[in-house]
Amino acid sequence: MLTRVPMRAAIGVATTLLASSLAMAARAGDSSPWQRDGHSAVQLLAGSRSGAVLLGGIAFELQQGWKTYWRTPGDSGVPPRFDFSKSDNVEAVTVLWPAPLKFDDGAGGHSIGYHNKIVLPLRIVAKAADKPVTLRAEINYAVCEKLCIPVEASAELGFNSVASTEDANLFAALDTVPKPANVGDPNPLTIRDVKRDGAKKVIVDVVAPDSRNVNLFVEGPTLDWSLPIPAPVEHSPPGVKRFSFELDGLPPGAKPDGAALKFTLVGPEKSYEFNTNLE
């Protein structure tokens, strides 16, 4: 039996199929193939091509119960490392870090990182705004459950779309990056004061609307500083949640006086980064 399809309907079907195919092609072009190992996967994301400064991302998917690490891993763990030096027409790449979580590390301490899915936004500066950009990344990271497994991956992606299908994902990830703030800012979530208590202890007073789900992390002026995670003080003054940490983990010869410290204050809904010099 021969069934005749009206010409207008046939054109409509063809147009729908073509639009769907183009959308799939665009989506495929806005992300690299997933690079998978036994417990995780990683890929690059490309935002819309506009001007010399581009927004990209590194997406991680982690198997249930597994985690990976923040730029400072905490008491144990391995921070991710990225090499973009083989990229084409790329002047610089800055990795932006969403607010991390704190985990028990199974050895009496805590590690800092992410689980499930996470996108690290990338700020990419092109050498020439009018020439093609291809990002190539060598990605080294660790995934951990009870034991840590090192992972190496390579990914490549061109920035070609005027309107990328990954823009919404990238902007959502960008919203989770802690916002810059100053000690003493009158935000509902803020650091009120940072002060020394003797030669080795530092006290940090935090103001938060709900102090039960607030974490504080500290970093030194260079990557070879390994400061401990600030711990909540059991009896804090009224109106504040007090944290303290010892000035341990300094590189040989380093002095804490005047050191530039970075604090990341993470609340249930908002997070901030504070830079201050230790007096």
PDB file of C-alpha atoms in Angstrom:
ATOM      1  CA  MET A   1       0.000   0.000   0.000  1.00  0.00           C
ATOM      2  CA  LEU A   2       1.385   3.387  -0.999  1.00  0.00           C
ATOM      3  CA  THR A   3       0.845   6.254   1.462  1.00  0.00           C
ATOM      4  CA  ARG A   4       1.108   9.780   0.135  1.00  0.00           C
ATOM      5  CA  VAL A   5       2.525  12.465   2.444  1.00  0.00           C
ATOM      6  CA  PRO A   6       1.390  16.041   1.726  1.00  0.00           C
ATOM      7  CA  MET A   7       4.261  18.219   0.505  1.00  0.00           C
ATOM      8  CA  ARG A   8       3.843  20.761   3.315  1.00  0.00           C
ATOM      9  CA  ALA A   9       4.001  18.021   5.963  1.00  0.00           C
ATOM     10  CA  ALA A  10       7.052  16.468   4.322  1.00  0.00           C
ATOM     11  CA  ILE A  11       8.831  19.830   4.296  1.00  0.00           C
ATOM     12  CA  GLY A  12       7.901  20.310   7.969  1.00  0.00           C
ATOM     13  CA  VAL A  13       9.304  16.923   8.914  1.00  0.00           C
ATOM     14  CA  ALA A  14      12.489  17.569   6.934  1.00  0.00           C
ATOM     15  CA  THR A  15      12.907  20.976   8.549  1.00  0.00           C
ATOM     16  CA  THR A  16      12.441  19.499  12.024  1.00  0.00           C
ATOM     17  CA  LEU A  17      14.980  16.771  11.319  1.00  0.00           C
ATOM     18  CA  LEU A  18      17.453  19.295   9.918  1.00  0.00           C
ATOM     19  CA  ALA A  19      17.062  21.585  12.945  1.00  0.00           C
ATOM     20  CA  SER A  20      17.517  18.628  15.261  1.00  0.00           C
ATOM     21  CA  SER A  21      20.631  17.529  13.377  1.00  0.00           C
ATOM     22  CA  LEU A  22      22.074  21.035  13.482  1.00  0.00           C
ATOM     23  CA  ALA A  23      21.375  21.302  17.213  1.00  0.00           C
ATOM     24  CA  MET A  24      23.089  17.960  17.825  1.00  0.00           C
ATOM     25  CA  ALA A  25      26.063  19.030  15.731  1.00  0.00           C
ATOM     26  CA  ALA A  26      26.295  22.324  17.606  1.00  0.00           C
ATOM     27  CA  ARG A  27      26.113  20.527  20.945  1.00  0.00           C
ATOM     28  CA  ALA A  28      28.819  18.086  19.894  1.00  0.00           C
ATOM     29  CA  GLY A  29      30.998  21.004  18.796  1.00  0.00           C
ATOM     30  CA  ASP A  30      30.620  22.813  22.137  1.00  0.00           C
ATOM     31  CA  SER A  31      32.098  19.991  24.230  1.00  0.00           C
ATOM     32  CA  SER A  32      34.894  17.506  23.770  1.00  0.00           C
ATOM     33  CA  PRO A  33      34.282  13.748  24.020  1.00  0.00           C
ATOM     34  CA  TRP A  34      34.262  12.416  27.569  1.00  0.00           C
ATOM     35  CA  GLN A  35      37.587  10.936  28.630  1.00  0.00           C
ATOM     36  CA  ARG A  36      36.633   8.083  30.961  1.00  0.00           C
ATOM     37  CA  ASP A  37      38.453   5.960  33.512  1.00  0.00           C
ATOM     38  CA  GLY A  38      36.971   3.426  35.923  1.00  0.00           C
ATOM     39  CA  HIS A  39      35.518   5.953  38.386  1.00  0.00           C
ATOM     40  CA  SER A  40      35.318   9.326  36.643  1.00  0.00           C
ATOM     41  CA  ALA A  41      35.097  11.188  33.357  1.00  0.00           C
ATOM     42  CA  VAL A  42      36.319  14.588  32.196  1.00  0.00           C
ATOM     43  CA  GLN A  43      35.643  16.833  29.199  1.00  0.00           C
ATOM     44  CA  LEU A  44      36.182  20.414  27.997  1.00  0.00           C
ATOM     45  CA  LEU A  45      33.310  22.861  27.442  1.00  0.00           C
ATOM     46  CA  ALA A  46      33.348  25.870  25.108  1.00  0.00           C
ATOM     47  CA  GLY A  47      31.262  28.977  25.649  1.00  0.00           C
ATOM     48  CA  SER A  48      30.176  31.416  22.953  1.00  0.00           C
ATOM     49  CA  ARG A  49      32.899  32.948  20.814  1.00  0.00           C
ATOM     50  CA  SER A  50      32.914  36.680  21.446  1.00  0.00           C
ATOM     51  CA  GLY A  51      35.976  38.927  21.588  1.00  0.00           C
ATOM     52  CA  ALA A  52      39.397  38.045  22.987  1.00  0.00           C
ATOM     53  CA  VAL A  53      38.216  36.812  26.408  1.00  0.00           C
ATOM     54  CA  LEU A  54      36.330  33.516  26.307  1.00  0.00           C
ATOM     55  CA  LEU A  55      34.536  31.400  28.887  1.00  0.00           C
ATOM     56  CA  GLY A  56      35.206  27.685  28.909  1.00  0.00           C
ATOM     57  CA  GLY A  57      35.110  24.887  31.418  1.00  0.00           C
ATOM     58  CA  ILE A  58      36.426  21.532  32.595  1.00  0.00           C
ATOM     59  CA  ALA A  59      33.585  19.187  33.533  1.00  0.00           C
ATOM     60  CA  PHE A  60      34.072  16.221  35.866  1.00  0.00           C
ATOM     61  CA  GLU A  61      31.672  13.351  36.498  1.00  0.00           C
ATOM     62  CA  LEU A  62      32.478  11.163  39.514  1.00  0.00           C
ATOM     63  CA  GLN A  63      31.148   7.753  40.382  1.00  0.00           C
ATOM     64  CA  GLN A  64      28.891   7.604  43.452  1.00  0.00           C
ATOM     65  CA  GLY A  65      30.998   7.661  46.623  1.00  0.00           C
ATOM     66  CA  TRP A  66      34.118   9.005  44.893  1.00  0.00           C
ATOM     67  CA  LYS A  67      35.551  12.514  45.121  1.00  0.00           C
ATOM     68  CA  THR A  68      38.230  14.708  43.626  1.00  0.00           C
ATOM     69  CA  TYR A  69      40.107  17.645  45.099  1.00  0.00           C
ATOM     70  CA  TRP A  70      40.078  21.431  45.271  1.00  0.00           C
ATOM     71  CA  ARG A  71      43.165  23.518  44.484  1.00  0.00           C
ATOM     72  CA  THR A  72      44.186  22.917  48.126  1.00  0.00           C
ATOM     73  CA  PRO A  73      43.313  19.333  49.087  1.00  0.00           C
ATOM     74  CA  GLY A  74      43.271  19.668  52.886  1.00  0.00           C
ATOM     75  CA  ASP A  75      44.848  17.164  55.259  1.00  0.00           C
ATOM     76  CA  SER A  76      45.254  14.589  52.499  1.00  0.00           C
ATOM     77  CA  GLY A  77      44.788  14.330  48.757  1.00  0.00           C
ATOM     78  CA  VAL A  78      46.228  15.565  45.480  1.00  0.00           C
ATOM     79  CA  PRO A  79      45.196  18.866  43.846  1.00  0.00           C
ATOM     80  CA  PRO A  80      44.381  18.807  40.110  1.00  0.00           C
ATOM     81  CA  ARG A  81      47.011  20.084  37.689  1.00  0.00           C
ATOM     82  CA  PHE A  82      46.309  21.481  34.222  1.00  0.00           C
ATOM     83  CA  ASP A  83      48.625  22.206  31.306  1.00  0.00           C
ATOM     84  CA  PHE A  84      47.230  24.319  28.455  1.00  0.00           C
ATOM     85  CA  SER A  85      50.588  25.089  26.807  1.00  0.00           C
ATOM     86  CA  LYS A  86      49.800  23.171  23.583  1.00  0.00           C
ATOM     87  CA  SER A  87      46.730  25.291  22.817  1.00  0.00           C
ATOM     88  CA  ASP A  88      46.459  27.386  19.640  1.00  0.00           C
ATOM     89  CA  ASN A  89      45.997  31.167  19.811  1.00  0.00           C
ATOM     90  CA  VAL A  90      45.712  31.160  23.618  1.00  0.00           C
ATOM     91  CA  GLU A  91      47.572  33.774  25.650  1.00  0.00           C
ATOM     92  CA  ALA A  92      46.469  32.684  29.130  1.00  0.00           C
ATOM     93  CA  VAL A  93      44.036  30.372  30.928  1.00  0.00           C
ATOM     94  CA  THR A  94      42.784  30.999  34.465  1.00  0.00           C
ATOM     95  CA  VAL A  95      41.015  28.186  36.315  1.00  0.00           C
ATOM     96  CA  LEU A  96      38.139  29.407  38.499  1.00  0.00           C
ATOM     97  CA  TRP A  97      37.202  27.192  41.432  1.00  0.00           C
ATOM     98  CA  PRO A  98      33.624  26.680  42.644  1.00  0.00           C
ATOM     99  CA  ALA A  99      33.110  26.629  46.408  1.00  0.00           C
ATOM    100  CA  PRO A 100      34.339  23.244  47.682  1.00  0.00           C
ATOM    101  CA  LEU A 101      33.064  20.789  50.279  1.00  0.00           C
ATOM    102  CA  LYS A 102      34.818  19.364  53.333  1.00  0.00           C
ATOM    103  CA  PHE A 103      35.057  15.564  53.683  1.00  0.00           C
ATOM    104  CA  ASP A 104      36.308  13.164  56.340  1.00  0.00           C
ATOM    105  CA  ASP A 105      39.487  11.710  54.875  1.00  0.00           C
ATOM    106  CA  GLY A 106      39.250   8.398  56.741  1.00  0.00           C
ATOM    107  CA  ALA A 107      42.437   9.070  58.709  1.00  0.00           C
ATOM    108  CA  GLY A 108      41.126  11.456  61.349  1.00  0.00           C
ATOM    109  CA  GLY A 109      41.434  14.584  59.205  1.00  0.00           C
ATOM    110  CA  HIS A 110      39.529  16.327  56.426  1.00  0.00           C
ATOM    111  CA  SER A 111      40.009  16.769  52.715  1.00  0.00           C
ATOM    112  CA  ILE A 112      38.574  19.520  50.501  1.00  0.00           C
ATOM    113  CA  GLY A 113      36.990  18.902  47.122  1.00  0.00           C
ATOM    114  CA  TYR A 114      33.981  17.850  45.085  1.00  0.00           C
ATOM    115  CA  HIS A 115      31.730  14.862  44.396  1.00  0.00           C
ATOM    116  CA  ASN A 116      29.143  13.878  41.770  1.00  0.00           C
ATOM    117  CA  LYS A 117      29.400  16.510  39.007  1.00  0.00           C
ATOM    118  CA  ILE A 118      31.434  19.717  38.953  1.00  0.00           C
ATOM    119  CA  VAL A 119      32.410  22.255  36.289  1.00  0.00           C
ATOM    120  CA  LEU A 120      35.524  24.378  36.779  1.00  0.00           C
ATOM    121  CA  PRO A 121      35.050  27.564  34.713  1.00  0.00           C
ATOM    122  CA  LEU A 122      37.993  28.728  32.590  1.00  0.00           C
ATOM    123  CA  ARG A 123      38.794  32.331  31.693  1.00  0.00           C
ATOM    124  CA  ILE A 124      40.628  32.111  28.372  1.00  0.00           C
ATOM    125  CA  VAL A 125      42.435  35.053  26.772  1.00  0.00           C
ATOM    126  CA  ALA A 126      43.065  34.699  23.044  1.00  0.00           C
ATOM    127  CA  LYS A 127      46.206  36.098  21.479  1.00  0.00           C
ATOM    128  CA  ALA A 128      44.189  37.364  18.504  1.00  0.00           C
ATOM    129  CA  ALA A 129      40.425  37.872  18.763  1.00  0.00           C
ATOM    130  CA  ASP A 130      39.871  37.347  15.027  1.00  0.00           C
ATOM    131  CA  LYS A 131      41.669  34.002  14.718  1.00  0.00           C
ATOM    132  CA  PRO A 132      40.550  30.450  15.622  1.00  0.00           C
ATOM    133  CA  VAL A 133      41.061  29.290  19.209  1.00  0.00           C
ATOM    134  CA  THR A 134      41.738  25.660  20.065  1.00  0.00           C
ATOM    135  CA  LEU A 135      42.134  24.704  23.699  1.00  0.00           C
ATOM    136  CA  ARG A 136      44.265  21.644  24.456  1.00  0.00           C
ATOM    137  CA  ALA A 137      44.471  20.442  28.045  1.00  0.00           C
ATOM    138  CA  GLU A 138      46.602  17.886  29.810  1.00  0.00           C
ATOM    139  CA  ILE A 139      44.614  17.098  32.957  1.00  0.00           C
ATOM    140  CA  ASN A 140      46.084  15.317  35.979  1.00  0.00           C
ATOM    141  CA  TYR A 141      43.835  14.682  38.956  1.00  0.00           C
ATOM    142  CA  ALA A 142      43.034  12.070  41.590  1.00  0.00           C
ATOM    143  CA  VAL A 143      39.784  10.307  42.408  1.00  0.00           C
ATOM    144  CA  CYS A 144      39.369   8.832  45.860  1.00  0.00           C
ATOM    145  CA  GLU A 145      37.002   6.602  47.751  1.00  0.00           C
ATOM    146  CA  LYS A 146      39.034   4.822  50.446  1.00  0.00           C
ATOM    147  CA  LEU A 147      42.144   4.844  48.259  1.00  0.00           C
ATOM    148  CA  CYS A 148      43.243   7.487  45.750  1.00  0.00           C
ATOM    149  CA  ILE A 149      43.783   6.684  42.080  1.00  0.00           C
ATOM    150  CA  PRO A 150      45.716   9.102  39.821  1.00  0.00           C
ATOM    151  CA  VAL A 151      44.106   9.928  36.472  1.00  0.00           C
ATOM    152  CA  GLU A 152      45.683  11.463  33.370  1.00  0.00           C
ATOM    153  CA  ALA A 153      43.551  12.749  30.510  1.00  0.00           C
ATOM    154  CA  SER A 154      44.027  14.814  27.351  1.00  0.00           C
ATOM    155  CA  ALA A 155      41.271  16.843  25.728  1.00  0.00           C
ATOM    156  CA  GLU A 156      40.989  19.246  22.798  1.00  0.00           C
ATOM    157  CA  LEU A 157      38.212  21.645  21.802  1.00  0.00           C
ATOM    158  CA  GLY A 158      37.759  24.530  19.389  1.00  0.00           C
ATOM    159  CA  PHE A 159      35.786  27.671  20.253  1.00  0.00           C
ATOM    160  CA  ASN A 160      33.574  28.141  17.207  1.00  0.00           C
ATOM    161  CA  SER A 161      29.966  28.804  18.261  1.00  0.00           C
ATOM    162  CA  VAL A 162      28.469  32.272  18.204  1.00  0.00           C
ATOM    163  CA  ALA A 163      25.856  30.958  20.669  1.00  0.00           C
ATOM    164  CA  SER A 164      27.141  27.914  22.520  1.00  0.00           C
ATOM    165  CA  THR A 165      24.771  25.293  23.885  1.00  0.00           C
ATOM    166  CA  GLU A 166      27.042  25.125  26.973  1.00  0.00           C
ATOM    167  CA  ASP A 167      26.596  28.783  27.973  1.00  0.00           C
ATOM    168  CA  ALA A 168      23.917  28.025  30.589  1.00  0.00           C
ATOM    169  CA  ASN A 169      26.062  25.322  32.213  1.00  0.00           C
ATOM    170  CA  LEU A 170      29.108  27.586  32.254  1.00  0.00           C
ATOM    171  CA  PHE A 171      27.294  30.577  33.736  1.00  0.00           C
ATOM    172  CA  ALA A 172      25.705  28.336  36.379  1.00  0.00           C
ATOM    173  CA  ALA A 173      29.192  27.091  37.312  1.00  0.00           C
ATOM    174  CA  LEU A 174      30.484  30.665  37.376  1.00  0.00           C
ATOM    175  CA  ASP A 175      27.780  31.554  39.915  1.00  0.00           C
ATOM    176  CA  THR A 176      29.219  28.962  42.341  1.00  0.00           C
ATOM    177  CA  VAL A 177      32.698  30.555  42.362  1.00  0.00           C
ATOM    178  CA  PRO A 178      33.260  32.507  45.618  1.00  0.00           C
ATOM    179  CA  LYS A 179      32.916  36.269  45.180  1.00  0.00           C
ATOM    180  CA  PRO A 180      35.737  38.624  46.259  1.00  0.00           C
ATOM    181  CA  ALA A 181      35.166  40.438  49.547  1.00  0.00           C
ATOM    182  CA  ASN A 182      37.053  42.371  52.218  1.00  0.00           C
ATOM    183  CA  VAL A 183      37.458  41.543  55.896  1.00  0.00           C
ATOM    184  CA  GLY A 184      34.851  43.560  57.772  1.00  0.00           C
ATOM    185  CA  ASP A 185      32.393  43.896  54.879  1.00  0.00           C
ATOM    186  CA  PRO A 186      28.801  44.231  56.164  1.00  0.00           C
ATOM    187  CA  ASN A 187      27.506  41.173  54.274  1.00  0.00           C
ATOM    188  CA  PRO A 188      25.253  38.680  56.094  1.00  0.00           C
ATOM    189  CA  LEU A 189      28.070  36.142  55.572  1.00  0.00           C
ATOM    190  CA  THR A 190      31.461  37.720  56.224  1.00  0.00           C
ATOM    191  CA  ILE A 191      34.747  37.598  58.096  1.00  0.00           C
ATOM    192  CA  ARG A 192      34.661  40.204  60.843  1.00  0.00           C
ATOM    193  CA  ASP A 193      38.252  39.903  62.056  1.00  0.00           C
ATOM    194  CA  VAL A 194      41.537  37.999  61.631  1.00  0.00           C
ATOM    195  CA  LYS A 195      44.056  38.199  64.456  1.00  0.00           C
ATOM    196  CA  ARG A 196      47.034  36.423  65.974  1.00  0.00           C
ATOM    197  CA  ASP A 197      46.806  34.633  69.313  1.00  0.00           C
ATOM    198  CA  GLY A 198      50.404  34.136  70.348  1.00  0.00           C
ATOM    199  CA  ALA A 199      53.203  33.130  67.999  1.00  0.00           C
ATOM    200  CA  LYS A 200      51.491  30.317  66.104  1.00  0.00           C
ATOM    201  CA  LYS A 201      47.703  30.518  66.459  1.00  0.00           C
ATOM    202  CA  VAL A 202      45.371  32.559  64.221  1.00  0.00           C
ATOM    203  CA  ILE A 203      41.799  33.422  65.205  1.00  0.00           C
ATOM    204  CA  VAL A 204      39.129  34.181  62.577  1.00  0.00           C
ATOM    205  CA  ASP A 205      35.713  35.549  63.577  1.00  0.00           C
ATOM    206  CA  VAL A 206      32.903  34.880  61.097  1.00  0.00           C
ATOM    207  CA  VAL A 207      29.401  36.352  60.986  1.00  0.00           C
ATOM    208  CA  ALA A 208      26.788  34.095  59.389  1.00  0.00           C
ATOM    209  CA  PRO A 209      22.975  33.925  59.373  1.00  0.00           C
ATOM    210  CA  ASP A 210      23.210  30.151  59.917  1.00  0.00           C
ATOM    211  CA  SER A 211      26.568  29.172  61.357  1.00  0.00           C
ATOM    212  CA  ARG A 212      25.827  25.436  61.417  1.00  0.00           C
ATOM    213  CA  ASN A 213      26.696  24.911  57.752  1.00  0.00           C
ATOM    214  CA  VAL A 214      29.647  27.260  57.335  1.00  0.00           C
ATOM    215  CA  ASN A 215      33.174  26.161  56.420  1.00  0.00           C
ATOM    216  CA  LEU A 216      36.369  28.197  56.319  1.00  0.00           C
ATOM    217  CA  PHE A 217      39.529  27.373  54.341  1.00  0.00           C
ATOM    218  CA  VAL A 218      42.875  29.177  54.312  1.00  0.00           C
ATOM    219  CA  GLU A 219      45.736  29.318  51.807  1.00  0.00           C
ATOM    220  CA  GLY A 220      49.200  30.811  52.025  1.00  0.00           C
ATOM    221  CA  PRO A 221      50.844  33.172  49.548  1.00  0.00           C
ATOM    222  CA  THR A 222      52.394  30.327  47.499  1.00  0.00           C
ATOM    223  CA  LEU A 223      51.477  26.726  46.665  1.00  0.00           C
ATOM    224  CA  ASP A 224      54.170  25.311  48.963  1.00  0.00           C
ATOM    225  CA  TRP A 225      52.334  26.591  52.051  1.00  0.00           C
ATOM    226  CA  SER A 226      50.228  23.774  53.564  1.00  0.00           C
ATOM    227  CA  LEU A 227      48.206  25.467  56.266  1.00  0.00           C
ATOM    228  CA  PRO A 228      45.707  23.319  58.216  1.00  0.00           C
ATOM    229  CA  ILE A 229      41.963  23.673  57.782  1.00  0.00           C
ATOM    230  CA  PRO A 230      40.599  26.192  60.328  1.00  0.00           C
ATOM    231  CA  ALA A 231      38.546  24.409  62.993  1.00  0.00           C
ATOM    232  CA  PRO A 232      35.474  25.817  64.750  1.00  0.00           C
ATOM    233  CA  VAL A 233      36.108  26.954  68.333  1.00  0.00           C
ATOM    234  CA  GLU A 234      33.712  25.294  70.756  1.00  0.00           C
ATOM    235  CA  HIS A 235      32.769  28.436  72.716  1.00  0.00           C
ATOM    236  CA  SER A 236      32.581  31.424  70.370  1.00  0.00           C
ATOM    237  CA  PRO A 237      31.819  34.992  71.398  1.00  0.00           C
ATOM    238  CA  PRO A 238      28.190  36.148  71.013  1.00  0.00           C
ATOM    239  CA  GLY A 239      27.149  36.851  67.439  1.00  0.00           C
ATOM    240  CA  VAL A 240      30.119  35.176  65.743  1.00  0.00           C
ATOM    241  CA  LYS A 241      31.374  31.750  64.777  1.00  0.00           C
ATOM    242  CA  ARG A 242      35.047  31.592  65.689  1.00  0.00           C
ATOM    243  CA  PHE A 243      37.611  29.476  63.846  1.00  0.00           C
ATOM    244  CA  SER A 244      41.259  28.894  64.691  1.00  0.00           C
ATOM    245  CA  PHE A 245      44.298  27.269  63.093  1.00  0.00           C
ATOM    246  CA  GLU A 246      47.988  26.865  63.782  1.00  0.00           C
ATOM    247  CA  LEU A 247      50.674  28.357  61.576  1.00  0.00           C
ATOM    248  CA  ASP A 248      51.980  24.942  60.569  1.00  0.00           C
ATOM    249  CA  GLY A 249      53.011  23.689  57.145  1.00  0.00           C
ATOM    250  CA  LEU A 250      55.079  26.737  56.139  1.00  0.00           C
ATOM    251  CA  PRO A 251      57.902  26.114  53.658  1.00  0.00           C
ATOM    252  CA  PRO A 252      61.456  26.213  55.074  1.00  0.00           C
ATOM    253  CA  GLY A 253      62.549  29.755  55.896  1.00  0.00           C
ATOM    254  CA  ALA A 254      59.089  31.299  55.461  1.00  0.00           C
ATOM    255  CA  LYS A 255      57.886  33.792  58.072  1.00  0.00           C
ATOM    256  CA  PRO A 256      54.189  34.293  58.869  1.00  0.00           C
ATOM    257  CA  ASP A 257      54.562  37.990  59.733  1.00  0.00           C
ATOM    258  CA  GLY A 258      52.937  40.022  56.973  1.00  0.00           C
ATOM    259  CA  ALA A 259      52.097  36.919  54.894  1.00  0.00           C
ATOM    260  CA  ALA A 260      49.317  37.326  52.332  1.00  0.00           C
ATOM    261  CA  LEU A 261      46.607  34.825  53.268  1.00  0.00           C
ATOM    262  CA  LYS A 262      43.508  33.903  51.279  1.00  0.00           C
ATOM    263  CA  PHE A 263      40.398  32.784  53.157  1.00  0.00           C
ATOM    264  CA  THR A 264      37.474  31.048  51.439  1.00  0.00           C
ATOM    265  CA  LEU A 265      34.256  31.271  53.439  1.00  0.00           C
ATOM    266  CA  VAL A 266      31.580  28.828  52.260  1.00  0.00           C
ATOM    267  CA  GLY A 267      27.961  29.032  53.393  1.00  0.00           C
ATOM    268  CA  PRO A 268      24.865  27.079  52.355  1.00  0.00           C
ATOM    269  CA  GLU A 269      23.969  29.549  49.595  1.00  0.00           C
ATOM    270  CA  LYS A 270      26.825  32.039  49.184  1.00  0.00           C
ATOM    271  CA  SER A 271      30.592  31.977  49.397  1.00  0.00           C
ATOM    272  CA  TYR A 272      33.312  34.622  49.450  1.00  0.00           C
ATOM    273  CA  GLU A 273      37.085  34.974  49.152  1.00  0.00           C
ATOM    274  CA  PHE A 274      39.020  37.342  51.404  1.00  0.00           C
ATOM    275  CA  ASN A 275      42.655  38.410  51.003  1.00  0.00           C
ATOM    276  CA  THR A 276      44.467  39.852  54.000  1.00  0.00           C
ATOM    277  CA  ASN A 277      47.992  40.257  55.310  1.00  0.00           C
ATOM    278  CA  LEU A 278      48.696  38.560  58.600  1.00  0.00           C
ATOM    279  CA  GLU A 279      49.861  41.043  61.233  1.00  0.00           C
TER     280      GLU A 279
END
